[in-house]
Amino acid sequence: MSNLGDLGSARKLFDLMPERNVVSFTTLIDAYAKSGDMASARFLFDQSESKDVVLWSAMITGYTQNGQPNEAVQLFTDLREHNVKPDEYVIVSLMSACSQVGSLELAKWADSYVSQSSLDLRRPHVVADLQL
């Protein structure tokens, strides 16, 4: 959907879908985030009944990349309250948000979480995202 190059057209297509799923929500949320429209991204996020780690990651990353690190940290807290297991992308975005807000305590938690899990932040696609 977001490859249409026109976010308005993508939204119209989304609205016409008889059934929406986590993939369609994530795609449009990611497009809104990349355009800087986090209010629309959050509206869709809140509408989604099924939230997987990729959907959470799209929102957390969007907030971080759009200069809203406090919202990213709050959403990460919500993710944990919903018992969603963070993946590499969530952790990378969280670390970026922590550096923006100066949250050493949460950054230490993230470092400890990575050490105790099977997450590998050295994989090329994760490193590329970290450099954004």
CSV table of C-alpha atoms in Angstrom, one decimal:
chain,number,residue,atom,x,y,z
A,1,MET,CA,0.0,0.0,0.0
A,2,SER,CA,2.7,2.5,0.9
A,3,ASN,CA,4.5,1.9,-2.4
A,4,LEU,CA,1.8,3.8,-4.2
A,5,GLY,CA,3.7,6.9,-3.6
A,6,ASP,CA,0.5,8.7,-2.5
A,7,LEU,CA,-0.4,8.3,1.1
A,8,GLY,CA,-4.0,9.5,0.4
A,9,SER,CA,-4.5,6.8,-2.1
A,10,ALA,CA,-3.1,4.2,0.2
A,11,ARG,CA,-5.5,5.3,2.9
A,12,LYS,CA,-8.4,5.1,0.6
A,13,LEU,CA,-7.4,1.6,-0.4
A,14,PHE,CA,-7.1,0.7,3.3
A,15,ASP,CA,-10.5,2.1,4.0
A,16,LEU,CA,-12.0,0.0,1.2
A,17,MET,CA,-10.6,-3.2,2.4
A,18,PRO,CA,-13.3,-5.6,3.6
A,19,GLU,CA,-11.0,-7.2,6.1
A,20,ARG,CA,-8.0,-5.5,7.6
A,21,ASN,CA,-5.2,-7.4,9.3
A,22,VAL,CA,-2.0,-6.6,11.2
A,23,VAL,CA,-0.1,-6.5,8.0
A,24,SER,CA,-2.4,-3.9,6.4
A,25,PHE,CA,-2.3,-1.8,9.6
A,26,THR,CA,1.5,-2.0,9.9
A,27,THR,CA,2.0,-1.0,6.3
A,28,LEU,CA,-0.1,2.1,6.6
A,29,ILE,CA,1.2,3.0,10.0
A,30,ASP,CA,4.8,2.7,8.7
A,31,ALA,CA,3.9,5.0,5.7
A,32,TYR,CA,2.3,7.6,8.1
A,33,ALA,CA,5.4,7.4,10.3
A,34,LYS,CA,7.8,7.9,7.4
A,35,SER,CA,5.7,10.9,6.3
A,36,GLY,CA,6.0,12.4,9.8
A,37,ASP,CA,2.3,12.0,10.6
A,38,MET,CA,2.5,10.3,13.9
A,39,ALA,CA,-1.1,11.4,14.9
A,40,SER,CA,-2.6,9.4,12.0
A,41,ALA,CA,-0.2,6.5,12.7
A,42,ARG,CA,-1.3,6.4,16.4
A,43,PHE,CA,-5.0,6.6,15.4
A,44,LEU,CA,-4.6,3.5,13.3
A,45,PHE,CA,-2.5,1.8,15.9
A,46,ASP,CA,-5.2,2.3,18.5
A,47,GLN,CA,-7.8,1.0,16.0
A,48,SER,CA,-5.9,-2.3,15.4
A,49,GLU,CA,-7.4,-5.1,17.4
A,50,SER,CA,-4.4,-7.4,16.7
A,51,LYS,CA,-1.0,-6.0,17.6
A,52,ASP,CA,2.1,-8.1,17.0
A,53,VAL,CA,5.7,-7.0,17.7
A,54,VAL,CA,6.1,-5.7,14.2
A,55,LEU,CA,3.2,-3.3,14.6
A,56,TRP,CA,4.5,-2.1,18.0
A,57,SER,CA,7.9,-1.7,16.4
A,58,ALA,CA,6.6,0.4,13.6
A,59,MET,CA,5.1,2.9,16.1
A,60,ILE,CA,8.0,2.9,18.5
A,61,THR,CA,10.4,3.5,15.5
A,62,GLY,CA,8.2,6.1,14.1
A,63,TYR,CA,8.1,8.1,17.3
A,64,THR,CA,11.9,7.8,17.7
A,65,GLN,CA,12.7,8.8,14.1
A,66,ASN,CA,10.2,11.7,14.3
A,67,GLY,CA,11.8,13.3,17.4
A,68,GLN,CA,9.2,12.0,19.9
A,69,PRO,CA,11.3,9.8,22.1
A,70,ASN,CA,9.1,10.2,25.2
A,71,GLU,CA,6.2,8.8,23.3
A,72,ALA,CA,8.5,5.9,22.1
A,73,VAL,CA,9.5,5.1,25.7
A,74,GLN,CA,5.9,5.2,26.9
A,75,LEU,CA,4.8,3.0,24.0
A,76,PHE,CA,7.6,0.5,24.9
A,77,THR,CA,6.2,0.5,28.5
A,78,ASP,CA,2.8,-0.3,27.1
A,79,LEU,CA,4.3,-3.1,24.9
A,80,ARG,CA,5.7,-4.7,28.0
A,81,GLU,CA,2.4,-4.4,29.9
A,82,HIS,CA,0.8,-6.3,27.0
A,83,ASN,CA,3.3,-9.1,27.4
A,84,VAL,CA,4.7,-8.6,23.9
A,85,LYS,CA,8.3,-9.8,23.6
A,86,PRO,CA,10.6,-7.0,22.1
A,87,ASP,CA,12.6,-7.9,19.0
A,88,GLU,CA,15.8,-6.4,17.7
A,89,TYR,CA,14.1,-3.5,16.0
A,90,VAL,CA,12.2,-2.5,19.1
A,91,ILE,CA,15.3,-2.6,21.2
A,92,VAL,CA,17.3,-0.5,18.7
A,93,SER,CA,14.6,2.1,18.6
A,94,LEU,CA,14.3,2.0,22.4
A,95,MET,CA,18.1,2.6,22.7
A,96,SER,CA,17.8,5.5,20.3
A,97,ALA,CA,14.9,7.0,22.3
A,98,CYS,CA,16.8,6.5,25.6
A,99,SER,CA,19.8,8.4,24.2
A,100,GLN,CA,17.4,11.2,23.1
A,101,VAL,CA,15.8,11.6,26.5
A,102,GLY,CA,18.8,10.6,28.6
A,103,SER,CA,17.2,7.6,30.2
A,104,LEU,CA,20.2,5.6,31.5
A,105,GLU,CA,18.1,3.3,33.6
A,106,LEU,CA,16.0,2.1,30.6
A,107,ALA,CA,19.1,1.8,28.4
A,108,LYS,CA,20.7,-0.4,31.0
A,109,TRP,CA,17.5,-2.5,31.1
A,110,ALA,CA,17.6,-2.9,27.3
A,111,ASP,CA,21.3,-3.9,27.4
A,112,SER,CA,20.6,-6.5,30.1
A,113,TYR,CA,17.6,-7.8,28.1
A,114,VAL,CA,19.8,-8.2,25.0
A,115,SER,CA,22.4,-10.0,27.0
A,116,GLN,CA,19.9,-12.4,28.4
A,117,SER,CA,18.0,-13.1,25.2
A,118,SER,CA,18.9,-14.5,21.8
A,119,LEU,CA,18.7,-11.1,20.1
A,120,ASP,CA,21.6,-10.2,17.9
A,121,LEU,CA,21.9,-6.5,17.3
A,122,ARG,CA,25.0,-7.1,15.0
A,123,ARG,CA,22.9,-8.5,12.1
A,124,PRO,CA,23.4,-6.2,9.1
A,125,HIS,CA,19.8,-5.1,8.8
A,126,VAL,CA,19.6,-4.2,12.5
A,127,VAL,CA,22.9,-2.3,12.3
A,128,ALA,CA,21.6,-0.4,9.3
A,129,ASP,CA,18.5,0.7,11.3
A,130,LEU,CA,20.6,1.6,14.3
A,131,GLN,CA,22.6,4.0,12.1
A,132,LEU,CA,19.4,5.9,11.0
